[in-house]
mmCIF file of C-alpha atoms in Angstrom:
data_model
loop_
_atom_site.group_PDB
_atom_site.id
_atom_site.type_symbol
_atom_site.label_atom_id
_atom_site.label_comp_id
_atom_site.label_asym_id
_atom_site.label_seq_id
_atom_site.Cartn_x
_atom_site.Cartn_y
_atom_site.Cartn_z
ATOM 1 C CA MET N 1 109.394 113.994 117.930
ATOM 2 C CA THR N 2 108.643 110.612 119.483
ATOM 3 C CA GLU N 3 109.352 107.755 117.081
ATOM 4 C CA GLN N 4 106.236 105.794 116.219
ATOM 5 C CA ARG N 5 106.253 102.215 115.020
ATOM 6 C CA GLU N 6 103.556 100.131 113.413
ATOM 7 C CA GLN N 7 103.448 96.389 112.892
ATOM 8 C CA ILE N 8 102.925 95.252 109.308
ATOM 9 C CA GLU N 9 101.557 91.832 108.403
ATOM 10 C CA LEU N 10 100.953 91.277 104.698
ATOM 11 C CA ALA N 11 100.868 88.146 102.543
ATOM 12 C CA HIS N 12 100.730 87.595 98.785
ATOM 13 C CA SER N 13 100.922 84.651 96.433
ATOM 14 C CA VAL N 14 103.166 84.749 93.387
ATOM 15 C CA GLY N 15 101.201 84.775 90.142
ATOM 16 C CA MET N 16 102.123 83.411 86.747
ATOM 17 C CA GLU N 17 103.220 86.896 85.651
ATOM 18 C CA HIS N 18 105.845 86.958 88.429
ATOM 19 C CA THR N 19 107.345 83.515 87.728
ATOM 20 C CA GLY N 20 111.089 83.705 87.181
ATOM 21 C CA LEU N 21 111.528 87.118 88.793
ATOM 22 C CA ARG N 22 113.976 87.729 91.620
ATOM 23 C CA LEU N 23 112.383 87.781 95.048
ATOM 24 C CA ASP N 24 112.956 91.530 95.444
ATOM 25 C CA GLN N 25 111.476 92.214 91.989
ATOM 26 C CA ALA N 26 108.369 90.181 92.755
ATOM 27 C CA ALA N 27 108.051 91.795 96.190
ATOM 28 C CA ALA N 28 108.205 95.278 94.630
ATOM 29 C CA GLN N 29 105.241 94.360 92.423
ATOM 30 C CA LEU N 30 103.230 92.606 95.128
ATOM 31 C CA PHE N 31 103.910 95.200 97.843
ATOM 32 C CA PRO N 32 103.918 98.446 95.791
ATOM 33 C CA GLY N 33 103.431 100.627 98.863
ATOM 34 C CA PHE N 34 107.073 100.130 99.875
ATOM 35 C CA SER N 35 110.305 101.038 98.138
ATOM 36 C CA ARG N 36 112.414 98.248 96.666
ATOM 37 C CA ALA N 37 115.318 99.288 98.910
ATOM 38 C CA ARG N 38 113.189 98.858 102.024
ATOM 39 C CA LEU N 39 111.897 95.492 100.812
ATOM 40 C CA GLN N 40 115.483 94.344 100.215
ATOM 41 C CA GLU N 41 116.339 95.310 103.791
ATOM 42 C CA TRP N 42 113.390 93.292 105.100
ATOM 43 C CA ILE N 43 114.458 90.288 102.990
ATOM 44 C CA LYS N 44 117.996 90.566 104.378
ATOM 45 C CA ASP N 45 116.654 90.804 107.951
ATOM 46 C CA GLY N 46 114.344 87.802 107.465
ATOM 47 C CA GLN N 47 111.204 89.898 107.919
ATOM 48 C CA LEU N 48 110.074 89.159 104.352
ATOM 49 C CA THR N 49 110.097 85.402 103.808
ATOM 50 C CA LEU N 50 109.520 83.047 100.889
ATOM 51 C CA ASN N 51 107.295 80.046 101.668
ATOM 52 C CA GLY N 52 107.894 80.618 105.377
ATOM 53 C CA GLU N 53 111.686 80.549 105.072
ATOM 54 C CA PRO N 54 114.327 83.286 104.922
ATOM 55 C CA ALA N 55 115.600 83.838 101.385
ATOM 56 C CA LYS N 56 117.945 86.031 99.375
ATOM 57 C CA ALA N 57 116.845 88.969 97.236
ATOM 58 C CA LYS N 58 118.259 87.271 94.116
ATOM 59 C CA ASP N 59 116.347 83.996 94.637
ATOM 60 C CA LYS N 60 113.868 83.283 91.826
ATOM 61 C CA VAL N 61 110.155 82.846 92.594
ATOM 62 C CA LEU N 62 107.581 80.517 91.031
ATOM 63 C CA GLU N 63 103.824 80.673 90.621
ATOM 64 C CA GLY N 64 102.130 79.708 93.880
ATOM 65 C CA ASP N 65 105.028 80.721 96.133
ATOM 66 C CA LYS N 66 103.970 82.594 99.274
ATOM 67 C CA LEU N 67 105.525 85.891 100.327
ATOM 68 C CA LEU N 68 104.946 86.897 103.943
ATOM 69 C CA LEU N 69 105.917 90.297 105.312
ATOM 70 C CA LEU N 70 106.122 90.634 109.103
ATOM 71 C CA ALA N 71 107.903 93.884 109.849
ATOM 72 C CA GLU N 72 108.048 96.867 112.137
ATOM 73 C CA LEU N 73 107.625 100.149 110.298
ATOM 74 C CA GLU N 74 109.596 103.120 111.533
ATOM 75 C CA SER N 75 108.253 106.629 111.225
ATOM 76 C CA ALA N 76 109.248 108.674 108.191
ATOM 77 C CA THR N 77 111.504 110.978 110.195
ATOM 78 C CA GLU N 78 114.122 111.128 107.430
ATOM 79 C CA PHE N 79 111.883 113.548 105.493
ATOM 80 C CA LEU N 80 111.314 117.101 106.705
ATOM 81 C CA PRO N 81 107.783 118.513 107.071
ATOM 82 C CA GLU N 82 107.381 121.673 104.969
ATOM 83 C CA PRO N 83 104.296 123.890 105.229
ATOM 84 C CA MET N 84 102.839 124.513 101.772
ATOM 85 C CA GLU N 85 99.527 125.140 100.058
ATOM 86 C CA LEU N 86 97.726 121.902 99.193
ATOM 87 C CA ASP N 87 94.542 121.742 97.119
ATOM 88 C CA ILE N 88 92.605 119.244 99.225
ATOM 89 C CA ILE N 89 89.424 118.032 97.524
ATOM 90 C CA HIS N 90 88.315 115.703 100.324
ATOM 91 C CA GLU N 91 89.545 114.518 103.698
ATOM 92 C CA ASP N 92 88.233 112.221 106.406
ATOM 93 C CA GLN N 93 89.890 110.118 109.102
ATOM 94 C CA ASP N 94 91.035 107.494 106.571
ATOM 95 C CA VAL N 95 91.818 109.194 103.254
ATOM 96 C CA ILE N 96 92.837 112.504 101.710
ATOM 97 C CA VAL N 97 92.139 113.344 98.058
ATOM 98 C CA ILE N 98 94.450 116.013 96.614
ATOM 99 C CA ASN N 99 94.489 117.891 93.324
ATOM 100 C CA LYS N 100 98.225 118.019 92.551
ATOM 101 C CA PRO N 101 99.415 121.035 90.566
ATOM 102 C CA VAL N 102 101.791 120.965 87.610
ATOM 103 C CA GLY N 103 105.428 121.192 88.694
ATOM 104 C CA MET N 104 105.117 119.445 92.066
ATOM 105 C CA VAL N 105 107.246 116.346 92.650
ATOM 106 C CA VAL N 106 105.338 113.694 94.626
ATOM 107 C CA HIS N 107 108.116 111.901 96.533
ATOM 108 C CA PRO N 108 111.660 112.992 97.510
ATOM 109 C CA ALA N 109 114.393 111.570 95.288
ATOM 110 C CA ALA N 110 117.819 112.553 93.996
ATOM 111 C CA GLY N 111 117.720 116.261 93.202
ATOM 112 C CA ASN N 112 114.334 116.766 94.860
ATOM 113 C CA TYR N 113 114.605 116.186 98.607
ATOM 114 C CA THR N 114 112.459 119.176 99.541
ATOM 115 C CA GLY N 115 109.388 120.911 98.211
ATOM 116 C CA THR N 116 107.632 117.644 97.397
ATOM 117 C CA LEU N 117 104.056 116.621 98.084
ATOM 118 C CA LEU N 118 105.334 114.226 100.765
ATOM 119 C CA ASN N 119 107.038 117.094 102.623
ATOM 120 C CA GLY N 120 103.828 119.130 102.505
ATOM 121 C CA LEU N 121 101.714 116.199 103.683
ATOM 122 C CA LEU N 122 103.946 115.624 106.715
ATOM 123 C CA ALA N 123 103.538 119.278 107.717
ATOM 124 C CA ARG N 124 99.761 119.294 107.301
ATOM 125 C CA PHE N 125 99.124 115.775 108.667
ATOM 126 C CA PRO N 126 101.946 114.812 111.114
ATOM 127 C CA GLU N 127 100.384 111.386 111.754
ATOM 128 C CA LEU N 128 101.393 110.373 108.211
ATOM 129 C CA ALA N 129 104.958 109.909 109.491
ATOM 130 C CA SER N 130 103.896 106.428 110.661
ATOM 131 C CA VAL N 131 102.366 105.393 107.308
ATOM 132 C CA PRO N 132 104.525 104.032 104.432
ATOM 133 C CA ARG N 133 105.595 106.847 102.102
ATOM 134 C CA ALA N 134 103.457 109.232 104.181
ATOM 135 C CA GLY N 135 100.340 107.507 102.848
ATOM 136 C CA ILE N 136 101.137 107.997 99.164
ATOM 137 C CA VAL N 137 99.940 104.883 97.332
ATOM 138 C CA HIS N 138 100.292 106.036 93.716
ATOM 139 C CA ARG N 139 102.048 108.853 91.927
ATOM 140 C CA LEU N 140 101.699 111.431 89.208
ATOM 141 C CA ASP N 141 104.669 112.704 87.229
ATOM 142 C CA LYS N 142 105.987 116.138 88.190
ATOM 143 C CA ASP N 143 104.366 117.838 85.198
ATOM 144 C CA THR N 144 101.094 115.889 85.266
ATOM 145 C CA SER N 145 98.295 117.551 87.208
ATOM 146 C CA GLY N 146 95.292 116.011 88.911
ATOM 147 C CA LEU N 147 93.841 113.780 91.580
ATOM 148 C CA MET N 148 95.688 111.536 94.012
ATOM 149 C CA VAL N 149 94.545 109.647 97.093
ATOM 150 C CA VAL N 150 96.606 109.493 100.298
ATOM 151 C CA ALA N 151 95.985 106.982 103.094
ATOM 152 C CA ARG N 152 95.891 108.421 106.630
ATOM 153 C CA ASN N 153 96.535 105.162 108.492
ATOM 154 C CA LEU N 154 98.087 101.760 107.900
ATOM 155 C CA THR N 155 94.757 99.960 107.484
ATOM 156 C CA ALA N 156 93.606 102.397 104.793
ATOM 157 C CA HIS N 157 97.019 102.173 103.141
ATOM 158 C CA GLN N 158 96.887 98.390 102.882
ATOM 159 C CA GLU N 159 93.310 98.465 101.563
ATOM 160 C CA LEU N 160 94.079 101.074 98.889
ATOM 161 C CA VAL N 161 97.255 99.258 97.804
ATOM 162 C CA ALA N 162 95.167 96.085 97.451
ATOM 163 C CA GLN N 163 92.580 97.912 95.319
ATOM 164 C CA LEU N 164 95.315 99.276 93.064
ATOM 165 C CA SER N 165 96.809 95.790 92.741
ATOM 166 C CA GLU N 166 93.374 94.343 91.920
ATOM 167 C CA ARG N 167 92.779 97.128 89.359
ATOM 168 C CA THR N 168 89.515 98.265 90.963
ATOM 169 C CA VAL N 169 90.547 101.922 91.312
ATOM 170 C CA SER N 170 89.084 104.162 88.572
ATOM 171 C CA ARG N 171 91.607 106.606 87.120
ATOM 172 C CA HIS N 172 90.601 108.688 84.129
ATOM 173 C CA TYR N 173 92.911 111.213 82.493
ATOM 174 C CA GLN N 174 92.452 113.854 79.827
ATOM 175 C CA ALA N 175 95.248 114.215 77.298
ATOM 176 C CA VAL N 176 95.896 116.344 74.236
ATOM 177 C CA VAL N 177 97.955 114.440 71.687
ATOM 178 C CA HIS N 178 99.535 115.013 68.296
ATOM 179 C CA GLY N 179 97.652 113.339 65.452
ATOM 180 C CA VAL N 180 93.980 112.917 64.620
ATOM 181 C CA ALA N 181 92.598 109.772 66.213
ATOM 182 C CA THR N 182 90.018 108.056 64.017
ATOM 183 C CA ALA N 183 88.522 106.130 66.937
ATOM 184 C CA GLY N 184 89.216 105.020 70.488
ATOM 185 C CA GLY N 185 91.117 101.875 71.325
ATOM 186 C CA THR N 186 93.281 99.941 73.754
ATOM 187 C CA VAL N 187 97.059 99.774 73.992
ATOM 188 C CA ASP N 188 98.185 96.467 75.501
ATOM 189 C CA ALA N 189 101.976 96.594 75.477
ATOM 190 C CA PRO N 190 104.381 95.664 78.329
ATOM 191 C CA LEU N 191 106.640 98.352 79.737
ATOM 192 C CA GLY N 192 110.153 98.137 81.132
ATOM 193 C CA ARG N 193 113.226 100.307 81.466
ATOM 194 C CA HIS N 194 114.598 101.856 78.295
ATOM 195 C CA GLN N 195 117.581 99.850 77.053
ATOM 196 C CA HIS N 196 119.964 102.825 76.951
ATOM 197 C CA GLN N 197 118.347 105.588 79.032
ATOM 198 C CA ARG N 198 117.535 104.028 82.403
ATOM 199 C CA GLN N 199 115.359 106.907 83.599
ATOM 200 C CA LYS N 200 112.964 106.335 80.698
ATOM 201 C CA ARG N 201 110.438 103.579 80.095
ATOM 202 C CA ALA N 202 109.803 101.780 76.825
ATOM 203 C CA VAL N 203 107.579 99.142 75.267
ATOM 204 C CA THR N 204 109.722 96.024 75.522
ATOM 205 C CA ASP N 205 109.685 92.250 75.870
ATOM 206 C CA ALA N 206 112.667 92.302 78.256
ATOM 207 C CA GLU N 207 112.630 90.218 81.431
ATOM 208 C CA ASP N 208 111.800 93.201 83.632
ATOM 209 C CA ALA N 209 108.804 94.261 81.505
ATOM 210 C CA ARG N 210 105.446 94.415 83.257
ATOM 211 C CA PRO N 211 101.974 94.147 81.695
ATOM 212 C CA ALA N 212 100.527 97.568 80.856
ATOM 213 C CA ILE N 213 97.054 98.303 79.476
ATOM 214 C CA THR N 214 95.703 101.736 78.525
ATOM 215 C CA HIS N 215 92.213 102.450 77.143
ATOM 216 C CA TYR N 216 91.371 105.678 75.324
ATOM 217 C CA ARG N 217 88.457 107.308 73.528
ATOM 218 C CA VAL N 218 88.134 110.505 71.536
ATOM 219 C CA LEU N 219 86.548 113.556 73.167
ATOM 220 C CA ASN N 220 87.304 115.944 70.306
ATOM 221 C CA ARG N 221 89.286 116.069 67.054
ATOM 222 C CA PHE N 222 91.118 119.057 65.649
ATOM 223 C CA ARG N 223 93.045 119.638 62.424
ATOM 224 C CA SER N 224 96.186 117.905 63.655
ATOM 225 C CA HIS N 225 95.519 117.039 67.309
ATOM 226 C CA SER N 226 93.089 115.039 69.421
ATOM 227 C CA HIS N 227 91.597 115.484 72.876
ATOM 228 C CA LEU N 228 91.416 112.062 74.524
ATOM 229 C CA LEU N 229 89.888 110.525 77.620
ATOM 230 C CA VAL N 230 92.351 107.903 78.861
ATOM 231 C CA GLN N 231 91.627 105.168 81.397
ATOM 232 C CA LEU N 232 94.356 103.203 83.137
ATOM 233 C CA GLU N 233 93.866 99.504 83.726
ATOM 234 C CA THR N 234 97.412 99.167 85.083
ATOM 235 C CA GLY N 235 99.518 101.934 86.589
ATOM 236 C CA ARG N 236 103.094 101.738 85.347
ATOM 237 C CA THR N 237 105.610 104.571 85.436
ATOM 238 C CA HIS N 238 105.022 106.967 82.495
ATOM 239 C CA GLN N 239 102.456 104.494 81.114
ATOM 240 C CA ILE N 240 100.145 106.883 79.245
ATOM 241 C CA ARG N 241 103.029 108.928 77.884
ATOM 242 C CA VAL N 242 104.886 105.879 76.548
ATOM 243 C CA HIS N 243 101.788 104.162 75.169
ATOM 244 C CA MET N 244 100.567 107.254 73.329
ATOM 245 C CA ALA N 245 104.002 107.780 71.779
ATOM 246 C CA HIS N 246 104.110 104.063 70.893
ATOM 247 C CA ILE N 247 100.972 104.353 68.741
ATOM 248 C CA GLY N 248 102.188 107.517 67.040
ATOM 249 C CA MET N 249 100.156 110.028 69.068
ATOM 250 C CA PRO N 250 102.619 111.523 71.585
ATOM 251 C CA ILE N 251 101.241 113.886 74.199
ATOM 252 C CA VAL N 252 101.604 117.583 73.414
ATOM 253 C CA GLY N 253 104.488 119.141 75.341
ATOM 254 C CA ASP N 254 106.053 115.849 76.472
ATOM 255 C CA GLN N 255 109.752 116.695 76.707
ATOM 256 C CA VAL N 256 110.824 113.061 77.138
ATOM 257 C CA TYR N 257 108.632 110.991 74.817
ATOM 258 C CA GLY N 258 107.143 113.620 72.509
ATOM 259 C CA GLY N 259 109.999 113.990 70.067
ATOM 260 C CA ARG N 260 110.766 117.193 68.172
ATOM 261 C CA LEU N 261 107.887 119.662 67.846
ATOM 262 C CA LYS N 262 106.389 119.558 64.347
ATOM 263 C CA PRO N 263 104.168 122.636 63.965
ATOM 264 C CA PRO N 264 100.940 121.884 62.070
ATOM 265 C CA ARG N 265 100.873 123.343 58.585
ATOM 266 C CA GLY N 266 98.907 126.544 58.263
ATOM 267 C CA ALA N 267 98.260 126.799 61.994
ATOM 268 C CA ALA N 268 97.200 130.128 63.486
ATOM 269 C CA PRO N 269 100.160 132.166 64.831
ATOM 270 C CA ALA N 270 98.671 132.189 68.351
ATOM 271 C CA LEU N 271 98.529 128.369 68.395
ATOM 272 C CA LEU N 272 102.074 128.032 67.031
ATOM 273 C CA GLU N 273 103.465 130.344 69.694
ATOM 274 C CA PHE N 274 101.535 128.555 72.451
ATOM 275 C CA LEU N 275 102.777 125.125 71.333
ATOM 276 C CA GLN N 276 106.374 126.357 71.241
ATOM 277 C CA HIS N 277 106.141 127.442 74.884
ATOM 278 C CA PHE N 278 104.076 124.506 76.182
ATOM 279 C CA LYS N 279 106.870 122.571 77.907
ATOM 280 C CA ARG N 280 104.980 120.003 79.968
ATOM 281 C CA GLN N 281 102.894 116.992 78.961
ATOM 282 C CA ALA N 282 99.240 117.972 78.371
ATOM 283 C CA LEU N 283 97.995 115.298 80.769
ATOM 284 C CA HIS N 284 95.561 115.704 83.666
ATOM 285 C CA ALA N 285 94.221 113.089 86.113
ATOM 286 C CA GLY N 286 90.663 114.382 86.142
ATOM 287 C CA LEU N 287 88.713 111.538 87.775
ATOM 288 C CA LEU N 288 89.537 109.251 90.691
ATOM 289 C CA GLY N 289 87.233 106.648 92.222
ATOM 290 C CA PHE N 290 87.670 103.804 94.722
ATOM 291 C CA ASN N 291 85.883 101.881 97.448
ATOM 292 C CA HIS N 292 86.354 103.763 100.693
ATOM 293 C CA PRO N 293 88.738 101.678 102.838
ATOM 294 C CA ALA N 294 86.562 102.026 105.964
ATOM 295 C CA THR N 295 82.988 101.889 104.625
ATOM 296 C CA GLY N 296 83.456 99.929 101.383
ATOM 297 C CA GLU N 297 81.253 102.518 99.631
ATOM 298 C CA TYR N 298 82.386 103.568 96.145
ATOM 299 C CA GLN N 299 83.325 107.246 96.039
ATOM 300 C CA GLN N 300 84.450 109.355 93.116
ATOM 301 C CA TRP N 301 85.910 112.823 92.629
ATOM 302 C CA GLU N 302 86.628 115.032 89.636
ATOM 303 C CA ALA N 303 89.007 117.952 89.102
ATOM 304 C CA PRO N 304 88.685 120.452 86.237
ATOM 305 C CA LEU N 305 91.377 120.885 83.614
ATOM 306 C CA PRO N 306 94.140 123.326 84.620
ATOM 307 C CA ALA N 307 94.170 126.699 82.891
ATOM 308 C CA ASP N 308 97.009 125.902 80.467
ATOM 309 C CA MET N 309 95.216 122.857 79.046
ATOM 310 C CA GLN N 310 91.966 124.821 78.776
ATOM 311 C CA GLU N 311 93.806 127.490 76.795
ATOM 312 C CA LEU N 312 95.432 124.851 74.566
ATOM 313 C CA LEU N 313 92.021 123.391 73.721
ATOM 314 C CA ARG N 314 90.601 126.867 73.069
ATOM 315 C CA LEU N 315 93.372 127.660 70.603
ATOM 316 C CA LEU N 316 92.982 124.294 68.863
ATOM 317 C CA GLU N 317 89.265 124.982 68.499
ATOM 318 C CA LEU N 318 89.934 128.419 67.008
ATOM 319 C CA ASP N 319 92.526 126.939 64.661
ATOM 320 C CA ARG N 320 90.011 124.371 63.428
ATOM 321 C CA GLU N 321 87.406 127.064 62.772
#
């Protein structure tokens, strides 16, 4: 395979919310399409500069500082293409929209170097080897199903990353949560790493916390659960799961943030058994919309609820009746 290289030229200004962060921390927020490790390498090599000058990853940034990235991107040859079935909702020369199934990891990481969406994308679309993270610009957790967009070239990648940063991408989820919601609302609570369990996220006022805003409204109420439509304004790791747990309505089946299962009193045996065996968060990214990176036209796609969530809602409806 011939190694392909693309030139990257990106610039961002440091905002008030980034003031006081390390250069590599700010860069990770301003250039979310690249891993922090890669950004640190570019800082070390002088390809990512601060106010036109080489800097160190630990240097602090201030509002108004300019970050300039001039780098050469190597192809993603470290990841192996793996043929697999992909549920492609839409594809053109610039973007691919995929309906990710439950159980699929998006990007290779410790313990999951194969069988990921990225491996499947490289097999189906070999040209993605020359796009950062094989064109993946946002993620879904392994056990969250639903829609994702993948950029097929560097121009589309940069445009989609910019739209995500500017919060102009529409992302609507459906969730089934514990508790009966009286009305919709907004959760505005910053998220950072959990103080003791570093793989988890938590609502915190720590230095590394980032603004996180989640809107939700009620689609249906049951005896002890609610079916919610959730809209992301920001896109932090585990955001919906942490925010719902924070307001006392954890997502059904969430093995990390849901706490111990508390069966509803007097529930039908079929519902109780189903809840006991529902071991993934009842969360589905059902709607995705953005301005097409080539035409500028707003486009939107929807994906139906997976079968297990449909069955959960059916049993909750029967239990209510």
